[in-house]
Amino acid sequence: MSTGTTTGTGAEVELAIGGMTCASCAARIEKKLNRMDGVTATVNYATEKAKVSYSGDVSVRDLIATVEATGYSAQEPAPPEEPGAPAAGADELRPLRERLVTAVVLAVPVVAMAMIPALQFEYWQWLSLTLAAPVVTYAAWPFHKAAFINARHGAATMDTLISVGVSAAFLWSLWALFFGTAGTPGMTHPFELTIERTDGAGNIYLEAAAGVTAFILAGRYFEARAKRRAGAALRALLELGAKDVTVLRDDGREQTVPVAELKVGDRFLVRPGEKIATDGTVVEGSSAVDASMLTGESVPVEVGTGDPVTGATINAGGRLVVRATRVGADTQLARMARLVEDAQNGKAAAQRLADRISAVFVPVVIALALGTLGFWLGNGVGLTAAFTAAVAVLVIACPCALGLATPTALMVGTGRGAQLGILIKGPEVLESTRRVDTVVLDKTGTVTTGRMTLLAVHTADGTDEADVLRLAGALEHSSEHPIARAVADGALAKLGTLPTPEDFANVPGLGVQGVVEGHAVLVGRERLLADWAMELPKALARAGAAAEDAGRTAIAVAWDGEARAVLEVADAVKETSAEAVGRLRALGLTPILLTGDNRAVAESVAREVGIEEVIAEVLPQDKVEVVKRLQAGGRSVAMVGDGVNDAAALAQADLGLAMGTGTDAAIEAGDLTLVRGDLRAAADAIRLARRTLGTIRSNLFWAFAYNVAALPLAAAGLLTPMIAGAAMAFSSVFVVGNSLRLRTFRAAS
């Protein structure tokens, strides 16, 4: 059954591709798929997957048949959330490791006898043949098999070059050994690096055939291991979720079932130390939840009744009962995994150029090898020397490094980002992070907490702050107004418990009134006190006016006929916002605060966090116009936001950073998603994206430089086939190793 997804213009499917050995293989498959009517495909050599969009009469079976007709295997991978989903593991490396061990054990004495005259006992060359034969046949069999399959389809790949080079060296040696016509004792070789043979058996190249095979197998093995390590972060992300869940049935029974059977609306139990099975809302209990595996934030978050929780996080404290709100592919964990995987399957513009080069590289190299052979023969250096140079050209050519340059860096960079709570949507995003010079910060929920908070308590002479908090907090605890909740939560945080009001009434637009511990209490606007013939003392009136001037809300508190205090409530600035703004400046970005609030509030927040440029009193629908205006002025704009009203601006910006604590619309519109609500993550995300881009560029530079330098050296006869094989293997391992350095990236926060 197809696991393809339907889009507005057709369907999409992801295929697992088998049998690819180099970038030119991926390029061939991609070319064949894209020739089909209504098909657009991207094939990634590093992830060994093809992402295909198709429409019309094309079916998944047709796509698989096309891949198989090209000489490779294809299948739809099982969904990641299914327990039976196949994972690349040690089983895939075992046959490669066995061939490598065989090649190394047998090739070392062959190379040693060829290089060290003291080891060349009588008939040593026949022992070399005995040892080299299994290397060239069994150990090198994957190269020969792939070359044969490709030849049947009229194509040539990296395996063709290796197979032809190794076979030519081995067959030349057989001819020389049995017929002795490849050279004569005492003949000299025109190239410095080729060993002179004086054994009477002619010039044999068994050490080249065995050594090249061993070196290239070693390169393939370490490359495969490194590619697996590069994808480890995504696999770890997919494996984070709980496997079983304890569901509470309507009759009160507890039933343990697989997570896949959980449905939206089910209530489930989470005991201390257990993983939360899926996204949901706490309906009973309170606890601290460790979300570090998803957000990178090490400090547990306190949750209680009504608070949302995320699947795969760990209940670090008390017993919780949670109602499932999202299951399966809709959970935050599954969405994160999809974002990371989509990013890893993408291709940067530079990589597309490398793919085009890889597609024509092998035929060019074969032509170059034949040209080298003809050139040296024409210059009279002899068949042996000409043959040596031609084989070296065949062996040293390596489009693999070009094919691995971008995807391995993307795999490691996006995987490391996922571990830190940073989701990069694709390679195009990396280019944007390099160009941006301005960062627009939405105020509410981004720079500030997005919820009202009790910031200060100003008391009249002789009034105790604890009495103010106890009486006002008790009354406000009965109200659902956001300002009332801020007062109640602030009082609870300081006192722990609050008394229950004996009487309570809401006064629309003004505040609340009631009786607490025998006191007639008023909490609200100054007008509420005036209605009861009370006025604020001058000190409290000044405090209230100063709070209003700073963009905060002033709340008067009175009891028993006397004004006692003024409370300051506001949307509090996040503790880390000022530090985050400093880090964004250090990255060369100019911060701008954007808000729909009045200018006084906006400028107060901007001063607190160190932002000089403020754009205030902007209607939600006009935020995108602000971004366009900045872009029209020559700025490259990054936008950080979390609300529905930020989605259009995030999409318009050159780089959109969506706070993962915000709405789905904002996350969908952003290029980078910050899973935790800490603005410092924005600076970390830009640093990581820029470093990943830098790694891709250095990979591509060295991959191109290797081929530009190595091919002329080989054609000039300055490299033996064995050294060429070692250099070719090293180039791929170097690119993957350079990418793996991204695993050491550390968030500054």
XYZ file of C-alpha atoms in Angstrom:
749
model
C 0.000 0.000 0.000
C 1.371 3.397 -0.916
C 2.482 5.711 1.810
C 2.595 8.621 -0.596
C 0.940 11.862 0.468
C -1.476 13.817 -1.678
C -0.777 17.465 -2.397
C -2.715 20.131 -4.217
C -1.082 19.261 -7.520
C -0.642 15.506 -7.193
C 1.102 13.163 -4.801
C 4.468 12.775 -3.136
C 6.363 9.677 -2.125
C 9.734 8.961 -0.626
C 11.610 5.929 -1.931
C 14.519 4.144 -0.303
C 17.120 3.573 -3.044
C 19.523 0.651 -2.963
C 22.693 0.002 -4.938
C 24.027 3.570 -5.233
C 27.790 3.765 -4.851
C 28.567 7.341 -5.898
C 27.043 10.689 -6.806
C 26.838 9.771 -10.493
C 24.471 6.911 -9.548
C 22.148 9.394 -7.840
C 22.357 11.712 -10.839
C 21.408 8.880 -13.238
C 18.378 7.845 -11.179
C 17.255 11.445 -10.816
C 17.584 12.007 -14.556
C 15.566 8.870 -15.403
C 12.756 9.746 -12.975
C 12.533 13.343 -14.154
C 12.103 12.143 -17.742
C 8.759 10.608 -16.752
C 5.689 12.747 -17.517
C 4.463 14.682 -14.493
C 7.360 13.572 -12.273
C 9.760 15.784 -10.327
C 12.400 13.898 -8.338
C 15.373 14.643 -6.114
C 17.762 11.794 -5.280
C 20.083 12.142 -2.310
C 23.200 9.963 -2.353
C 24.000 10.491 1.340
C 20.533 9.641 2.687
C 19.941 7.035 -0.060
C 16.433 8.345 -0.652
C 14.452 9.790 -3.538
C 11.777 12.374 -2.917
C 9.327 12.223 -5.809
C 6.333 14.385 -6.734
C 4.120 12.833 -9.388
C 0.728 13.331 -11.026
C -1.408 12.055 -13.837
C -1.361 8.351 -14.598
C 1.954 7.667 -12.849
C 1.877 5.245 -9.916
C 4.404 4.408 -7.221
C 4.864 1.031 -8.938
C 5.861 2.893 -12.137
C 8.428 4.938 -10.222
C 9.950 1.840 -8.641
C 10.038 0.090 -12.029
C 11.917 3.038 -13.548
C 14.534 2.943 -10.780
C 14.925 -0.813 -11.177
C 15.236 -0.453 -14.956
C 18.122 1.932 -14.303
C 19.923 -0.838 -12.404
C 19.058 -0.009 -8.783
C 16.490 -1.106 -6.214
C 13.700 1.034 -4.767
C 11.037 0.579 -2.141
C 8.796 2.660 0.050
C 10.259 2.892 3.568
C 7.986 1.954 6.442
C 6.662 4.985 8.378
C 9.153 5.994 11.098
C 6.573 5.648 13.868
C 5.934 2.007 13.077
C 7.881 -0.377 15.308
C 8.870 -2.453 12.320
C 10.442 0.376 10.388
C 13.802 -0.729 8.986
C 16.839 1.167 10.186
C 20.246 1.242 8.679
C 22.541 -0.514 11.074
C 25.469 -2.782 11.623
C 23.934 -5.442 9.326
C 24.518 -3.159 6.329
C 28.151 -2.621 7.272
C 28.989 -6.261 8.019
C 29.522 -7.527 4.426
C 31.546 -4.424 3.606
C 33.650 -4.933 6.733
C 34.245 -8.611 5.873
C 35.476 -7.728 2.371
C 37.657 -4.946 3.794
C 39.310 -7.259 6.336
C 39.971 -9.843 3.607
C 41.465 -7.188 1.325
C 43.719 -5.696 4.028
C 45.000 -9.046 5.351
C 45.888 -10.293 1.865
C 46.977 -7.004 0.273
C 49.507 -5.977 2.959
C 51.992 -8.823 2.177
C 51.474 -8.301 -1.574
C 52.354 -4.605 -1.267
C 55.233 -5.341 1.119
C 56.831 -7.881 -1.261
C 56.508 -5.477 -4.181
C 58.001 -2.542 -2.282
C 60.745 -4.203 -0.227
C 63.427 -6.023 -2.310
C 64.606 -8.016 0.738
C 61.268 -9.836 0.789
C 61.455 -10.868 -2.855
C 62.425 -14.525 -2.456
C 62.439 -16.869 -5.439
C 58.975 -17.138 -6.996
C 57.613 -14.453 -4.647
C 55.510 -13.118 -7.510
C 53.486 -16.334 -7.596
C 52.694 -15.970 -3.876
C 51.622 -12.400 -4.663
C 49.287 -13.745 -7.350
C 47.846 -16.293 -4.907
C 47.172 -13.605 -2.300
C 45.977 -10.923 -4.738
C 43.482 -13.123 -6.610
C 40.878 -13.266 -3.748
C 41.248 -9.510 -3.252
C 40.591 -8.727 -6.912
C 37.710 -11.205 -7.177
C 35.909 -11.601 -3.812
C 36.804 -8.309 -2.087
C 36.341 -6.209 -5.241
C 33.211 -8.081 -6.342
C 30.778 -5.202 -5.471
C 32.694 -2.946 -7.894
C 32.648 -5.533 -10.687
C 28.963 -6.356 -10.130
C 27.900 -2.696 -10.169
C 30.030 -2.020 -13.253
C 28.427 -4.963 -15.079
C 24.875 -3.887 -14.143
C 25.577 -0.336 -15.279
C 27.151 -1.566 -18.500
C 23.963 -3.540 -19.257
C 22.064 -0.264 -18.997
C 24.573 1.557 -21.156
C 25.993 3.608 -18.285
C 29.276 4.067 -16.448
C 29.757 5.069 -12.803
C 32.527 5.301 -10.250
C 32.414 1.514 -9.936
C 33.160 1.271 -13.654
C 36.380 3.231 -13.175
C 37.448 1.126 -10.186
C 36.517 -2.184 -11.824
C 38.286 -1.337 -15.084
C 41.376 -0.048 -13.270
C 41.693 -3.012 -10.897
C 40.913 -5.582 -13.609
C 43.386 -4.020 -16.027
C 46.194 -4.083 -13.447
C 45.421 -7.701 -12.514
C 45.057 -8.974 -16.080
C 48.226 -7.148 -17.156
C 50.064 -8.869 -14.296
C 48.695 -12.282 -15.285
C 49.866 -11.758 -18.855
C 53.293 -10.631 -17.677
C 53.677 -13.573 -15.282
C 52.591 -16.293 -17.663
C 54.047 -14.945 -20.871
C 56.863 -12.725 -19.581
C 56.388 -10.152 -22.324
C 55.556 -7.098 -20.260
C 59.164 -6.210 -19.678
C 62.665 -7.561 -19.425
C 65.116 -7.747 -16.521
C 66.873 -4.483 -15.911
C 64.487 -2.274 -17.907
C 63.972 1.176 -16.450
C 60.642 2.897 -15.988
C 60.127 6.465 -17.190
C 58.214 7.535 -14.059
C 59.797 8.008 -10.638
C 57.053 6.509 -8.500
C 56.784 3.182 -10.343
C 58.830 0.353 -8.831
C 61.497 -1.089 -11.168
C 61.102 -4.855 -11.575
C 64.254 -6.983 -11.991
C 62.801 -10.378 -11.287
C 62.616 -11.645 -14.831
C 58.843 -11.911 -14.688
C 58.121 -8.576 -16.325
C 56.415 -5.561 -14.798
C 53.536 -6.843 -12.672
C 50.949 -4.667 -10.903
C 49.427 -7.098 -8.418
C 50.202 -4.732 -5.524
C 48.364 -1.958 -7.379
C 45.285 -4.150 -7.983
C 45.208 -5.398 -4.365
C 46.192 -2.076 -2.795
C 43.659 -0.024 -4.755
C 40.899 -2.455 -3.777
C 41.878 -2.320 -0.095
C 42.141 1.470 -0.027
C 38.831 2.043 -1.792
C 37.016 -0.528 0.351
C 38.447 1.216 3.421
C 37.181 4.529 2.101
C 33.725 3.079 1.408
C 33.562 1.473 4.849
C 34.566 4.585 6.783
C 32.315 6.679 4.552
C 29.352 4.372 5.309
C 30.110 4.499 9.037
C 30.396 8.256 8.969
C 27.158 8.609 6.979
C 25.435 6.494 9.631
C 26.836 8.709 12.369
C 25.685 11.754 10.400
C 22.096 10.485 10.434
C 22.225 9.356 14.075
C 20.525 12.513 15.380
C 17.444 11.965 13.208
C 17.230 8.292 14.188
C 17.564 9.269 17.848
C 14.763 11.795 17.362
C 12.495 9.158 15.836
C 13.254 6.754 18.684
C 12.470 9.252 21.458
C 8.787 8.447 21.679
C 7.278 6.090 24.232
C 6.436 2.580 23.006
C 3.536 1.813 25.386
C 0.993 3.926 27.247
C -1.329 3.369 30.210
C -4.820 4.446 29.086
C -7.534 5.256 31.633
C -10.827 3.752 30.493
C -14.227 5.267 31.307
C -14.868 2.594 33.955
C -11.656 3.568 35.771
C -9.573 0.637 34.510
C -5.923 1.122 33.612
C -4.958 -0.605 30.350
C -1.470 -0.710 28.834
C -1.563 -0.499 25.031
C 0.943 0.320 22.248
C 1.205 4.050 21.553
C -0.036 3.454 17.989
C -3.476 2.544 19.436
C -3.833 5.845 21.301
C -6.605 8.124 19.984
C -7.282 11.843 20.290
C -9.359 12.412 23.416
C -8.019 9.368 25.312
C -6.893 10.004 28.879
C -3.620 8.363 29.828
C -1.536 8.074 32.967
C 2.074 9.272 33.218
C 3.917 8.143 36.345
C 7.113 9.829 37.635
C 10.065 8.950 35.387
C 7.898 7.855 32.449
C 7.801 9.414 28.999
C 4.681 11.337 28.036
C 3.206 9.203 25.257
C 1.862 11.943 22.980
C 0.958 15.626 22.839
C -1.835 16.493 25.231
C -3.259 18.629 28.020
C -2.877 17.890 31.716
C -6.292 17.171 33.255
C -5.110 16.017 36.666
C -1.967 16.437 38.764
C 1.104 18.647 38.644
C 4.759 17.916 37.965
C 8.025 19.086 36.447
C 8.563 17.959 32.844
C 12.028 17.452 31.359
C 11.837 18.537 27.703
C 15.596 18.719 27.093
C 15.566 15.963 24.457
C 13.270 18.084 22.270
C 14.154 21.664 23.154
C 17.761 21.458 24.322
C 16.599 23.332 27.452
C 18.003 21.618 30.555
C 15.690 23.221 33.161
C 12.449 21.201 33.750
C 9.164 23.040 33.149
C 6.462 23.067 35.838
C 3.045 21.950 34.531
C -0.367 21.639 36.099
C -4.032 21.214 35.180
C -4.775 22.869 31.836
C -1.144 23.081 30.699
C -0.058 21.535 27.389
C 2.610 18.808 27.351
C 4.590 17.349 24.475
C 5.042 13.694 23.606
C 8.484 12.119 24.300
C 9.221 14.530 27.176
C 9.805 12.970 30.597
C 7.662 13.374 33.694
C 10.292 14.210 36.304
C 7.965 14.726 39.281
C 4.415 13.806 40.249
C 1.631 11.708 38.778
C -0.104 13.209 35.718
C -3.283 12.368 33.854
C -3.152 13.738 30.302
C -5.800 14.007 27.580
C -4.343 13.301 24.129
C -4.722 16.178 21.669
C -2.420 14.935 18.880
C -1.342 11.428 17.964
C 0.827 9.714 15.371
C 2.107 11.872 12.528
C 0.469 15.034 13.965
C 2.580 15.196 17.132
C 5.317 17.753 17.596
C 7.952 14.983 17.614
C 6.732 13.589 14.279
C 6.564 17.085 12.773
C 10.112 17.800 13.946
C 11.325 14.567 12.382
C 9.597 15.426 9.083
C 11.148 18.901 9.022
C 14.623 17.489 9.646
C 14.226 14.733 7.054
C 12.877 17.148 4.436
C 15.836 19.433 5.061
C 18.288 16.552 4.675
C 16.726 15.586 1.345
C 17.089 19.091 -0.065
C 19.879 20.344 -2.303
C 21.703 23.638 -2.258
C 22.371 25.423 -5.553
C 26.070 24.541 -5.360
C 25.220 20.859 -4.892
C 23.037 20.871 -8.007
C 26.058 22.074 -9.959
C 28.143 19.278 -8.416
C 25.459 16.739 -9.397
C 25.526 17.921 -13.007
C 29.305 17.559 -13.052
C 29.090 14.069 -11.499
C 26.597 12.953 -14.150
C 29.120 13.477 -16.963
C 32.263 12.930 -14.925
C 32.767 9.195 -15.467
C 32.598 9.211 -19.293
C 34.984 12.186 -19.290
C 37.426 10.317 -17.051
C 37.332 7.205 -19.257
C 38.045 9.404 -22.285
C 40.860 11.103 -20.354
C 42.377 7.724 -19.430
C 42.310 6.582 -23.056
C 43.780 9.925 -24.093
C 46.561 9.512 -21.498
C 47.341 6.021 -22.786
C 47.482 7.238 -26.370
C 49.549 10.320 -25.502
C 52.309 8.397 -23.719
C 52.370 5.659 -26.344
C 52.696 8.338 -28.986
C 55.637 9.825 -27.088
C 57.459 6.491 -27.105
C 57.625 5.831 -23.350
C 56.471 2.249 -23.732
C 53.293 0.332 -23.082
C 54.030 -0.283 -19.386
C 54.457 3.379 -18.478
C 51.481 4.478 -20.560
C 49.343 1.785 -18.986
C 50.398 2.848 -15.455
C 49.377 6.454 -16.044
C 46.046 5.452 -17.598
C 45.145 3.168 -14.668
C 46.072 5.922 -12.189
C 43.695 8.310 -13.994
C 40.884 5.758 -13.808
C 41.413 5.082 -10.118
C 41.972 8.593 -8.796
C 38.868 10.185 -10.340
C 36.321 10.625 -7.551
C 32.893 12.215 -7.949
C 31.937 10.665 -4.587
C 33.396 13.564 -2.618
C 31.373 16.003 -4.733
C 28.203 14.012 -4.131
C 28.758 13.855 -0.376
C 29.761 17.504 0.123
C 26.303 18.987 0.738
C 24.131 16.109 2.020
C 26.522 14.948 4.737
C 26.924 18.490 6.085
C 23.136 18.936 5.953
C 22.574 15.617 7.725
C 24.906 16.502 10.561
C 23.930 20.180 10.786
C 20.168 19.581 10.792
C 20.559 16.616 13.135
C 22.605 18.654 15.606
C 20.044 21.429 15.306
C 17.243 19.013 16.188
C 19.141 17.998 19.316
C 19.322 21.676 20.313
C 15.699 22.468 19.492
C 16.517 24.178 16.170
C 14.794 22.931 13.017
C 16.244 24.005 9.654
C 13.766 23.578 6.796
C 16.240 23.153 3.941
C 19.529 24.094 2.297
C 18.091 27.273 0.763
C 17.682 28.607 4.301
C 21.437 28.430 4.857
C 22.119 30.956 2.107
C 19.571 33.330 3.663
C 21.297 33.274 7.061
C 24.510 34.488 5.444
C 22.841 37.475 3.767
C 20.563 38.870 6.490
C 21.625 42.122 8.142
C 18.433 43.118 9.998
C 16.347 41.120 12.473
C 12.759 42.189 13.199
C 11.529 40.936 16.576
C 7.837 40.655 17.335
C 7.336 41.825 20.925
C 4.573 39.718 22.441
C 5.584 36.108 22.995
C 9.003 36.612 21.430
C 10.807 39.305 23.418
C 8.218 39.185 26.200
C 6.545 36.184 27.828
C 3.209 36.851 26.109
C 1.299 36.689 29.402
C 0.570 39.276 32.055
C 2.825 39.121 35.120
C 2.825 40.873 38.496
C 5.967 43.000 38.405
C 5.822 45.269 41.474
C 3.855 46.036 44.643
C 3.784 49.630 45.996
C 2.301 49.855 49.520
C 1.038 52.781 51.604
C 2.767 53.588 54.859
C 2.053 50.989 57.520
C 0.729 48.386 55.049
C 2.428 44.983 54.830
C 3.078 43.646 51.319
C 2.084 40.122 52.363
C -1.362 41.399 53.468
C -1.805 43.126 50.087
C -0.906 39.978 48.161
C -3.028 37.709 50.367
C -6.236 39.779 50.179
C -5.908 40.985 46.565
C -4.681 37.589 45.366
C -7.565 35.754 47.028
C -10.123 38.001 45.348
C -8.430 37.938 41.917
C -8.108 34.147 42.092
C -11.864 33.955 41.547
C -11.618 35.950 38.286
C -10.629 34.641 34.852
C -9.388 38.011 33.543
C -5.710 37.884 32.346
C -4.736 40.739 34.694
C -6.515 39.028 37.587
C -4.682 35.776 36.811
C -1.366 37.656 36.863
C -2.100 39.059 40.346
C -3.307 35.690 41.672
C -0.346 33.770 40.230
C 2.106 36.344 41.613
C 0.525 36.115 45.059
C 0.526 32.312 44.989
C 4.175 32.249 43.934
C 5.190 34.318 46.970
C 2.762 33.015 49.611
C 2.070 29.435 48.540
C -1.630 29.459 49.537
C -4.496 31.958 49.433
C -7.692 32.201 51.484
C -11.125 31.703 49.921
C -13.282 34.840 49.512
C -16.475 34.913 51.532
C -18.102 37.054 48.863
C -17.077 37.941 45.315
C -18.433 40.191 42.568
C -17.071 41.295 39.223
C -17.451 44.990 38.351
C -17.323 45.063 34.509
C -14.589 47.313 33.162
C -13.415 48.373 36.622
C -12.281 45.350 38.662
C -13.544 43.066 41.421
C -14.878 43.429 44.938
C -15.671 41.066 47.773
C -15.041 40.007 51.351
C -11.837 38.194 52.368
C -11.069 37.237 55.984
C -13.749 39.703 57.105
C -12.323 42.631 55.123
C -14.277 44.445 52.384
C -11.735 44.397 49.539
C -11.602 46.331 46.253
C -9.102 45.521 43.459
C -9.197 47.385 40.147
C -8.947 50.748 38.477
C -8.662 53.965 40.451
C -12.244 54.767 39.359
C -13.487 51.734 41.306
C -12.074 53.252 44.500
C -13.569 56.645 43.607
C -17.029 55.048 43.381
C -16.532 54.102 47.058
C -15.354 57.631 47.943
C -11.715 56.609 48.266
C -8.640 58.158 46.656
C -5.021 57.100 46.412
C -2.416 58.754 48.640
C 0.010 60.956 46.640
C 2.876 58.413 46.810
C 0.663 55.645 45.431
C -0.803 57.961 42.785
C 2.721 58.838 41.591
C 3.645 55.140 41.468
C 0.534 54.409 39.419
C 1.237 57.265 36.996
C 4.852 56.140 36.542
C 3.657 52.606 35.806
C 1.204 53.869 33.184
C 3.923 56.022 31.594
C 6.096 52.913 31.297
C 3.315 51.097 29.468
C 2.292 48.962 32.421
C -1.126 48.479 33.998
C -1.635 49.995 37.477
C -4.138 48.273 39.786
C -5.355 49.866 43.007
C -6.018 47.786 46.137
C -8.156 48.955 49.050
C -9.861 47.384 52.042
C -11.920 48.593 54.975
C -12.482 51.977 53.332
C -8.808 52.852 52.748
C -6.487 52.655 49.697
C -3.587 50.379 50.618
C -1.462 49.643 47.521
C -0.838 49.874 43.793
C 0.127 46.769 41.826
C 2.059 46.909 38.535
C 1.110 44.297 35.956
C 2.580 43.923 32.466
C 3.659 41.475 29.807
C 7.095 40.786 31.312
C 10.256 40.761 29.266
C 11.848 37.308 29.148
C 14.938 37.073 31.327
C 17.099 36.033 28.379
C 15.877 38.591 25.817
C 18.509 41.272 26.547
C 21.300 38.691 26.258
C 19.748 37.370 23.032
C 19.648 40.846 21.477
C 23.344 41.259 22.322
C 24.163 37.976 20.587
C 22.190 38.965 17.496
C 24.159 42.215 17.341
C 27.390 40.226 17.629
C 26.330 38.325 14.485
C 26.188 41.621 12.585
C 22.399 42.028 12.743
C 20.508 45.245 13.516
C 17.536 44.452 15.809
C 14.158 46.185 15.349
C 11.232 45.777 17.771
C 7.867 45.408 16.005
C 4.561 45.522 17.935
C 0.943 46.521 17.809
C 1.189 47.976 21.336
C 1.396 51.715 22.001
C 4.745 53.434 21.634
C 5.270 53.929 25.367
C 5.030 50.196 26.037
C 7.212 49.351 23.030
C 9.951 51.841 23.913
C 9.986 50.660 27.529
C 10.562 47.059 26.393
C 13.138 48.160 23.804
C 15.152 50.083 26.426
C 15.119 47.060 28.716
C 16.576 44.705 26.092
C 18.877 47.150 24.295
C 16.984 47.773 21.033
C 17.260 51.251 19.540
C 14.823 51.059 16.619
C 11.112 50.593 17.430
C 8.114 50.239 15.093
C 4.958 50.434 17.242
C 1.162 50.581 16.881
C 1.248 48.339 13.803
C -1.934 46.456 12.928
C -1.450 42.670 12.545
C -2.182 42.763 8.819
C 0.375 45.569 8.330
C 3.386 43.648 9.711
C 4.136 42.212 6.285
C 4.166 45.749 4.848
C 6.804 46.732 7.409
C 9.017 43.859 6.241
C 8.477 44.812 2.590
C 9.377 48.435 3.350
C 12.625 47.393 5.013
C 13.466 45.145 2.055
C 12.712 47.967 -0.373
C 15.247 50.039 1.566
C 17.977 47.543 0.715
C 17.914 45.488 3.904
C 17.968 41.702 4.035
C 15.447 40.928 6.773
C 15.106 38.118 9.291
C 11.796 38.021 11.175
C 11.226 36.323 14.537
C 7.620 35.745 15.623
C 5.186 33.278 17.137
C 1.603 34.316 16.404
C -0.930 33.806 13.626
C -0.551 37.494 12.812
C 3.196 36.931 12.270
C 2.794 34.190 9.635
C 2.601 36.490 6.598
C 5.585 38.554 7.783
C 7.597 35.372 8.444
C 6.872 34.185 4.909
C 7.740 37.579 3.393
C 11.044 37.929 5.270
C 14.292 36.749 3.698
C 14.639 34.491 6.734
C 11.690 33.547 8.958
C 12.342 32.244 12.474
C 9.235 30.811 14.146
C 9.128 30.280 17.886
C 7.986 26.695 18.444
C 5.939 27.822 21.443
C 3.730 29.727 19.000
C 1.038 28.816 16.514
C 1.108 26.191 13.771
C 0.635 28.933 11.162
C 3.782 30.728 12.295
C 5.813 27.502 12.404
C 4.629 26.546 8.916
C 5.617 29.965 7.531
C 9.085 30.046 9.136
C 12.347 28.853 7.592
C 13.842 28.032 10.979
C 11.764 26.755 13.894
C 12.945 27.344 17.464
C 11.357 24.622 19.569
C 11.938 26.422 22.853
C 10.650 29.903 23.546
C 14.072 31.358 24.357
C 15.105 34.174 22.010
C 18.772 33.175 22.462
C 17.926 30.159 20.299
C 17.492 32.565 17.360
C 21.156 33.558 17.593
C 22.164 29.902 18.005
C 20.083 28.963 14.946
C 21.737 31.580 12.747
C 25.209 30.559 14.000
C 24.500 26.877 13.301
C 23.036 27.587 9.858
C 26.010 29.764 8.908
C 28.456 27.146 10.163
C 26.660 24.411 8.208
C 26.810 26.564 5.074
C 30.521 27.155 5.676
C 31.082 23.399 6.004
C 29.247 22.740 2.722
C 31.370 25.328 0.937
C 34.636 23.987 2.324
C 33.569 20.440 1.370
C 32.801 21.493 -2.198
C 36.025 23.477 -2.442
C 38.204 20.553 -1.373
C 36.248 18.074 -3.510
C 36.720 20.228 -6.609
C 40.313 21.054 -5.695
C 41.118 17.362 -5.253
C 39.965 16.475 -8.745
C 41.505 19.552 -10.349
C 44.895 18.719 -8.802
C 44.804 14.909 -8.846
C 43.780 14.187 -12.432
C 46.653 16.126 -14.070
C 49.160 14.479 -11.685
C 47.836 11.039 -12.578
C 47.806 11.804 -16.309
C 51.394 13.067 -16.039
C 52.449 9.716 -14.596
C 53.417 11.183 -11.210
C 51.133 8.853 -9.229
C 51.043 5.081 -9.070
C 47.604 3.410 -9.174
C 47.939 2.402 -5.518
C 48.669 5.942 -4.319
C 45.832 7.136 -6.546
C 43.469 4.678 -4.832
C 44.540 5.874 -1.382
C 44.043 9.517 -2.365
C 40.646 8.781 -3.879
C 39.450 7.005 -0.715
C 40.825 9.783 1.495
C 38.923 12.503 -0.379
C 35.515 11.000 0.459
C 36.467 10.249 4.050
C 37.794 13.800 4.425
C 34.517 15.361 3.246
C 32.418 13.218 5.596
C 34.837 13.768 8.484
C 34.742 17.514 7.940
C 30.946 17.398 8.088
C 31.004 15.398 11.313
C 32.758 18.303 13.032
C 29.325 19.981 13.129
C 28.400 17.499 15.856
C 30.598 19.523 18.206
C 28.486 22.686 17.734
C 27.421 24.042 21.100
C 24.560 26.417 21.803
C 25.742 29.554 23.568
C 22.567 29.557 25.651
